[in-house]
PDB file of C-alpha atoms in Angstrom:
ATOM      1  CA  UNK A   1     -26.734  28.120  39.700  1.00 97.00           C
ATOM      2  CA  UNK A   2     -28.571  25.781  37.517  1.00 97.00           C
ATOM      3  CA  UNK A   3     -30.909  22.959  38.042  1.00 96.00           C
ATOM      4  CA  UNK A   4     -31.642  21.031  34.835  1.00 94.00           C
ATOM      5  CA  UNK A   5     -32.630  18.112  36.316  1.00 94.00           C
ATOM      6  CA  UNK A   6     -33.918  17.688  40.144  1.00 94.00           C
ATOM      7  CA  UNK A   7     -31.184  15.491  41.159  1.00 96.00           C
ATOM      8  CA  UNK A   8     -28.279  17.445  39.483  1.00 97.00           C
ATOM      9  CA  UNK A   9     -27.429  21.015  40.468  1.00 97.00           C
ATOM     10  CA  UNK A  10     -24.625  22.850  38.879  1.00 98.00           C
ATOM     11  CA  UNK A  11     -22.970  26.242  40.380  1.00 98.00           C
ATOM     12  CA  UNK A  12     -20.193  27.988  38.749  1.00 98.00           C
ATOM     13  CA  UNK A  13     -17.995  31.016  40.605  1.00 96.00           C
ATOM     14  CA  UNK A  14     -15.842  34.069  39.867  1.00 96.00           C
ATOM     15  CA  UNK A  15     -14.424  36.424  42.576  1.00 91.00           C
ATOM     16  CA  UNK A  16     -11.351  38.315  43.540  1.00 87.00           C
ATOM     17  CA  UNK A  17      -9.595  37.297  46.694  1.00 76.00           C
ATOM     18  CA  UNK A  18      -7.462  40.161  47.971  1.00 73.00           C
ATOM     19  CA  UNK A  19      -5.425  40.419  51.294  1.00 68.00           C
ATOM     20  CA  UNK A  20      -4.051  43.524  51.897  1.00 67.00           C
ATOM     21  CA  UNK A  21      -1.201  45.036  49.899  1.00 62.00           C
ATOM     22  CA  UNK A  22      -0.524  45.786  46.407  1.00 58.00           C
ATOM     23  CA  UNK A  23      -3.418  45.011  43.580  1.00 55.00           C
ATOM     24  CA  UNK A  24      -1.425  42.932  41.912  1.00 56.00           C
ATOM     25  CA  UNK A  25      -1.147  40.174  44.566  1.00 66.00           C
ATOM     26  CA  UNK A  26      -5.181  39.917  44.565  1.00 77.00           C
ATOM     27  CA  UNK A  27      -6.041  36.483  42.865  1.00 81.00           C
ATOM     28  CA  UNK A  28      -8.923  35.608  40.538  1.00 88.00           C
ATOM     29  CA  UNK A  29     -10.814  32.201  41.659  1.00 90.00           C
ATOM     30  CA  UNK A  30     -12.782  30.574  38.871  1.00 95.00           C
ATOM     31  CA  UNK A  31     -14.798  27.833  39.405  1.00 96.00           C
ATOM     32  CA  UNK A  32     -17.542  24.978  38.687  1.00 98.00           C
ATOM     33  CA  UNK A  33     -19.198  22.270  40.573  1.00 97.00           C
ATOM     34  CA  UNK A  34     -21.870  20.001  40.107  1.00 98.00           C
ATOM     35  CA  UNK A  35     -23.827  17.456  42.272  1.00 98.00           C
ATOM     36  CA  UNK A  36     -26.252  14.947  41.991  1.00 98.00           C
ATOM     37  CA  UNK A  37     -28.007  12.710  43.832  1.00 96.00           C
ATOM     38  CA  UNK A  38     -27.407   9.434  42.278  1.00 95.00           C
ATOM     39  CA  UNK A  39     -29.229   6.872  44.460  1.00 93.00           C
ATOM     40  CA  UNK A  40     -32.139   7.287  47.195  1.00 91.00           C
ATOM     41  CA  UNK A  41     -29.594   8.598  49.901  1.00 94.00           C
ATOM     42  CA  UNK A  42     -26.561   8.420  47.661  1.00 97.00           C
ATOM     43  CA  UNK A  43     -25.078  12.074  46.473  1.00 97.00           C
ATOM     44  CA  UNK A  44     -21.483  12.423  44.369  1.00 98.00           C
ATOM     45  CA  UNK A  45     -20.084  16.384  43.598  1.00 98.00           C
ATOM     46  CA  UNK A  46     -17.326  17.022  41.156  1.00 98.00           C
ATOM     47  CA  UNK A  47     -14.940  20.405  41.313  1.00 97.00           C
ATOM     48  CA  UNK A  48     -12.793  22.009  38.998  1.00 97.00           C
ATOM     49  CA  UNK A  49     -11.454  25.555  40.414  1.00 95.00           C
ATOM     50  CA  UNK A  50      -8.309  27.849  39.484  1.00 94.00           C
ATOM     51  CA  UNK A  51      -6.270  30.502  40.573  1.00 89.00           C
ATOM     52  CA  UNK A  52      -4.799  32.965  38.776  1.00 87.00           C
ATOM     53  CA  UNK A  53      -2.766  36.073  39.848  1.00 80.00           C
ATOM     54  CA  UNK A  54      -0.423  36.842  42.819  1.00 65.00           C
ATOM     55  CA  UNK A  55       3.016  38.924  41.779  1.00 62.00           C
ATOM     56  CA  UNK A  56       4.371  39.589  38.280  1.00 60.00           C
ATOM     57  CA  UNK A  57       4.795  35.766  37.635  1.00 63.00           C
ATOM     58  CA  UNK A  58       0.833  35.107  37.419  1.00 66.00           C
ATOM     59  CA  UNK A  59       0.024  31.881  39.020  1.00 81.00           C
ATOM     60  CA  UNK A  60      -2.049  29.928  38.077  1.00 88.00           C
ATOM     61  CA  UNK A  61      -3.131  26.803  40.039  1.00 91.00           C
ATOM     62  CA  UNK A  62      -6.067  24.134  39.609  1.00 94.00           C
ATOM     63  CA  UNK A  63      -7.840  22.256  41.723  1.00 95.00           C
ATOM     64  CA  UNK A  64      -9.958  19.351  40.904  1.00 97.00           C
ATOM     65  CA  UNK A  65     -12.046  17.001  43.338  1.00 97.00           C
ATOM     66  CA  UNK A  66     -14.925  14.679  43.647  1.00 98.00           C
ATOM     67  CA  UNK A  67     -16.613  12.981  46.704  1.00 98.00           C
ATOM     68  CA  UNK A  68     -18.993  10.839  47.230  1.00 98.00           C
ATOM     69  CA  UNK A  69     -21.963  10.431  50.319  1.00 97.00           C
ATOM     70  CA  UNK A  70     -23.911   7.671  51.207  1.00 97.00           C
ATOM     71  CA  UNK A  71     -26.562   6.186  53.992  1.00 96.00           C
ATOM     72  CA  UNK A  72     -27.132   2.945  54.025  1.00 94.00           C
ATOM     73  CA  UNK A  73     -28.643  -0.066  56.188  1.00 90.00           C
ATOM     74  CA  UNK A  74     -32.247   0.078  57.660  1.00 88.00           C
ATOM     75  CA  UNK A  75     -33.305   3.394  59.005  1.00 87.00           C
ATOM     76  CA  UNK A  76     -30.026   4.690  56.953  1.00 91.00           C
ATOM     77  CA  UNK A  77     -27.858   3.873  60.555  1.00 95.00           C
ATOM     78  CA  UNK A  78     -24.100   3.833  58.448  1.00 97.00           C
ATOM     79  CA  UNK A  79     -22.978   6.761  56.701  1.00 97.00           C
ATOM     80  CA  UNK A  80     -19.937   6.699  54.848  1.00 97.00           C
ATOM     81  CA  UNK A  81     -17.889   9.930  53.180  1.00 98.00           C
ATOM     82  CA  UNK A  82     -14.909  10.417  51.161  1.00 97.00           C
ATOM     83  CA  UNK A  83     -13.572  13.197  49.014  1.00 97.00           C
ATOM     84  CA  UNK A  84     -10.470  13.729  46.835  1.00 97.00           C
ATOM     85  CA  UNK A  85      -8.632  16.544  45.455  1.00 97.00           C
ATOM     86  CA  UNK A  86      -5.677  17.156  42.771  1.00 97.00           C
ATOM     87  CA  UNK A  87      -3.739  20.683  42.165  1.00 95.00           C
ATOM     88  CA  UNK A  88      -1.058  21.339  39.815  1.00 95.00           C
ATOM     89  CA  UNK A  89      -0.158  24.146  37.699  1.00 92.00           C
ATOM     90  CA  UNK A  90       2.636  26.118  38.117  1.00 88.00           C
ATOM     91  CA  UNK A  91       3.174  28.439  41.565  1.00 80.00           C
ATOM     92  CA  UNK A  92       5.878  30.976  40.334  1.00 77.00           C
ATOM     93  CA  UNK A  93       8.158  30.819  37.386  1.00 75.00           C
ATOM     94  CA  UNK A  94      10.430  27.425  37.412  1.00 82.00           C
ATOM     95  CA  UNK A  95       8.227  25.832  39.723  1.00 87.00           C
ATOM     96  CA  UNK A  96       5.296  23.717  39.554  1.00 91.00           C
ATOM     97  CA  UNK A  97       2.876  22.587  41.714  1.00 92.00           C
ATOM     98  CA  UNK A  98       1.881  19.163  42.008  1.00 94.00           C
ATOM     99  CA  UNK A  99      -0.384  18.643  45.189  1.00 95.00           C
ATOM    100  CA  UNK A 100      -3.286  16.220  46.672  1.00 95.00           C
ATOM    101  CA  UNK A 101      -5.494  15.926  49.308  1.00 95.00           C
ATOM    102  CA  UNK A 102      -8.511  13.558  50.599  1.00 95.00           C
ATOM    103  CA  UNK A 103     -11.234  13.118  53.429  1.00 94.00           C
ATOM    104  CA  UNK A 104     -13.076  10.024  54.019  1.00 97.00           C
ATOM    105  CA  UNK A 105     -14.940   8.402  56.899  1.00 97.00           C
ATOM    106  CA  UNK A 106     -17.906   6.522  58.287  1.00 98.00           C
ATOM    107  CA  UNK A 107     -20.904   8.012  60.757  1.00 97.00           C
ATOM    108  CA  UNK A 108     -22.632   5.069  62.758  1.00 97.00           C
ATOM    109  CA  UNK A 109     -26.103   5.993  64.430  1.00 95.00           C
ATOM    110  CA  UNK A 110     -27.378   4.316  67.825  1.00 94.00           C
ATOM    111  CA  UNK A 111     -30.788   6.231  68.349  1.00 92.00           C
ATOM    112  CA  UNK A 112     -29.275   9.533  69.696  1.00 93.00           C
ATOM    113  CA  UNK A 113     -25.911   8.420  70.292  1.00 96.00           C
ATOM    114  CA  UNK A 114     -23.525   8.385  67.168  1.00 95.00           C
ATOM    115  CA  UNK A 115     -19.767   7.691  67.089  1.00 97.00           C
ATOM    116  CA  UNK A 116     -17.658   9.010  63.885  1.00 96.00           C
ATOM    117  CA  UNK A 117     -14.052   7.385  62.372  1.00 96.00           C
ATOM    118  CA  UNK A 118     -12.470   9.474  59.599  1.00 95.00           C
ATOM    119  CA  UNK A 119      -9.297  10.366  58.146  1.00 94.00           C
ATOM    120  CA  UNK A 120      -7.309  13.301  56.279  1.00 92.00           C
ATOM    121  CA  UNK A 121      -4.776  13.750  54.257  1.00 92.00           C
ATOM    122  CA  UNK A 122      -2.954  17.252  52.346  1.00 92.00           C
ATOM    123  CA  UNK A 123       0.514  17.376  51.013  1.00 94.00           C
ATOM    124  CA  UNK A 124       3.047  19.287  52.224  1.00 91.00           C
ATOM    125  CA  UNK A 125       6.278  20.390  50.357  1.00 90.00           C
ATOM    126  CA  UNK A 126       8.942  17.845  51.050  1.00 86.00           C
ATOM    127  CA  UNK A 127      11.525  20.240  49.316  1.00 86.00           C
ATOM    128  CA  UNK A 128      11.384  23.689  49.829  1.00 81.00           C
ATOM    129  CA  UNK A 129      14.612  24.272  47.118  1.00 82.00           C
ATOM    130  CA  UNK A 130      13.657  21.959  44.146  1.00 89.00           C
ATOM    131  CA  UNK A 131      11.243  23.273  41.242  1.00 90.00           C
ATOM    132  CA  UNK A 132       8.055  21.768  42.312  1.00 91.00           C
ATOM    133  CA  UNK A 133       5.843  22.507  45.000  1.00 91.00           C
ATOM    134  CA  UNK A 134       4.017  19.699  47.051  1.00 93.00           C
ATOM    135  CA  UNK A 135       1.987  21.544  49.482  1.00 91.00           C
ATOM    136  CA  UNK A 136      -1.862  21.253  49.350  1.00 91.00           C
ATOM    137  CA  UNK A 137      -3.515  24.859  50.168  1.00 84.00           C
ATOM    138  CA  UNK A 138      -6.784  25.917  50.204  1.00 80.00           C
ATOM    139  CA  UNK A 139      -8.652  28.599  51.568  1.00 70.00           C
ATOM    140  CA  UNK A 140      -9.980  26.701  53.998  1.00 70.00           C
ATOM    141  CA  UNK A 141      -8.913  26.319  57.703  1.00 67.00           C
ATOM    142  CA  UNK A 142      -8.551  23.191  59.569  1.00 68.00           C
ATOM    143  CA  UNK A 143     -10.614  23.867  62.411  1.00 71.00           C
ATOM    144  CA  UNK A 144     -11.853  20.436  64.182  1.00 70.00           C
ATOM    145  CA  UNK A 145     -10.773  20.334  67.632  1.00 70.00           C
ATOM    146  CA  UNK A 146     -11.252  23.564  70.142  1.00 67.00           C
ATOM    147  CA  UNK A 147      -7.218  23.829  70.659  1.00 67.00           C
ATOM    148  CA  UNK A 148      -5.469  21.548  68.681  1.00 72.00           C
ATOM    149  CA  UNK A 149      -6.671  22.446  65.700  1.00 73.00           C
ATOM    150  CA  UNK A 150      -8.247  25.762  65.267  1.00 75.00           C
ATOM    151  CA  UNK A 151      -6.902  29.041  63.716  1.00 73.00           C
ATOM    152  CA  UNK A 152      -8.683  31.272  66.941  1.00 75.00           C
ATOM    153  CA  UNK A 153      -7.706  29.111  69.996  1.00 73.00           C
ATOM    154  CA  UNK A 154      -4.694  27.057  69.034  1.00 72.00           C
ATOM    155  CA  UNK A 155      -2.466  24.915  65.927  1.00 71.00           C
ATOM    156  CA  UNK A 156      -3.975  26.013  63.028  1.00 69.00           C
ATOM    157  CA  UNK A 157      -2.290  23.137  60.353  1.00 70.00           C
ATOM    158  CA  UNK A 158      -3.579  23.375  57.014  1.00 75.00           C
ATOM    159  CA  UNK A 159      -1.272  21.891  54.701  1.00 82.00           C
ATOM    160  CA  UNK A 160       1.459  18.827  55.154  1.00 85.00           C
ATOM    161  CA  UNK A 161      -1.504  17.094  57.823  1.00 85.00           C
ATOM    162  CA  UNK A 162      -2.063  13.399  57.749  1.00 89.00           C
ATOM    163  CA  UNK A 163      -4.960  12.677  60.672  1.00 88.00           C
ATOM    164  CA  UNK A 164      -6.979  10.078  62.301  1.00 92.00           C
ATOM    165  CA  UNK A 165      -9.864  11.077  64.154  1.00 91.00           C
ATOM    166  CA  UNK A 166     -12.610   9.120  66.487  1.00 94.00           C
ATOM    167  CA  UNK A 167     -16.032  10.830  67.399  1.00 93.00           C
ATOM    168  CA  UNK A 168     -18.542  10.398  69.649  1.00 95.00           C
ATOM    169  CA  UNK A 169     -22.199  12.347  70.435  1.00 95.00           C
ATOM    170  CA  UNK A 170     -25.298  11.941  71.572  1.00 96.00           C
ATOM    171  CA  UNK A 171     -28.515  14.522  70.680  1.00 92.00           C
ATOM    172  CA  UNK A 172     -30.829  15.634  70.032  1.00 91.00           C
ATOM    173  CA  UNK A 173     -32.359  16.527  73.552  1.00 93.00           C
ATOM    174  CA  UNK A 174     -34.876  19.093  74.036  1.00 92.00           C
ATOM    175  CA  UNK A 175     -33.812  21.615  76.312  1.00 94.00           C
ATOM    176  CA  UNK A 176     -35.659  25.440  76.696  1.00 94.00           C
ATOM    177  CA  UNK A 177     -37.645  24.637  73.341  1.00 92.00           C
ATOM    178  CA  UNK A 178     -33.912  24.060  71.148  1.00 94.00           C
ATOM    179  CA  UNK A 179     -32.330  21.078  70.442  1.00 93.00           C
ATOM    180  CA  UNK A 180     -29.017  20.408  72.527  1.00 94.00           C
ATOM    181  CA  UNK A 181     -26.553  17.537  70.553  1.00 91.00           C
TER     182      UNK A 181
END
């Protein structure tokens, strides 16, 4: 990690992700990102990752994304969020990937009560026989809603997901000296 300035932190990565089997279907993730706080409650981030390894045809897939958070209005009562992402590369031999995904949204606060509108979007592959693949991954798991959306308790979607979501909350409240939302 490296600070140079006080608004701009950069962190770069290298590990090896391995699920079991043979060594050769670990993968190498390689990455950089930076963020900055551009404004008095304004922040933007940039990404670049890739992936290399998987099988004797040695993957390799990129990643690239940038996003963007702001507060605004008095008492900074309007938040509003987005990030994008691009992947390409190429998956296996003869076929390349070619791949997006964004989030982006808006956070209103009443006093304790706050209500949240946001949307997502990743790729899926439209054609599983053609030479490109379309489908978004990440290591990440969708995990929003208890149920509908959550790798432990229910549909765990991760890729080929277009959703709208609504949110509502209230806190904090004291309650036994910890702060209930």
């Amino acid at each position: 990690q490296w600070t140079p300035y006080e608004v701009l932190t950069v962190d770069a990565f290298a590990l090896v992700h391995g699920e079991r089997g043979a060594t050769s279907d670990y993968e190498a993730v390689y990455g950089v990102a930076a963020s900055a706080r551009v404004a008095e409650g304004a922040a933007v981030w940039l990404l670049a990752v890739l992936v290399s390894g998987g099988g004797p045809d040695l993957e390799r897939i990129w990643t690239v994304g940038a996003g963007a958070n702001a507060y605004v209005g008095d008492g900074r009562w309007l938040e509003l969020f987005g990030e994008a992402y691009a992947q390409g590369g190429r998956l296996t031999d003869g076929v390349d990937k070619r791949a997006f995904a964004f989030n982006a949204g808006t956070r209103a606060l009443f006093g304790r009560l706050w209500l949240e509108g946001a949307a997502s979007l990743r790729t899926g592959d439209e054609d599983a026989g053609d030479d490109r693949d379309e489908a978004f991954q990440s290591y990440e798991n969708e995990n929003r809603f208890l149920g509908l959306q959550s790798a432990e308790f229910g549909l765990d979607v991760d890729t080929d997901v277009f959703l709208l979501r609504a949110a509502l909350g209230a806190g904090p409240f004291p309650l036994a000296g910890h702060p209930l939302r």
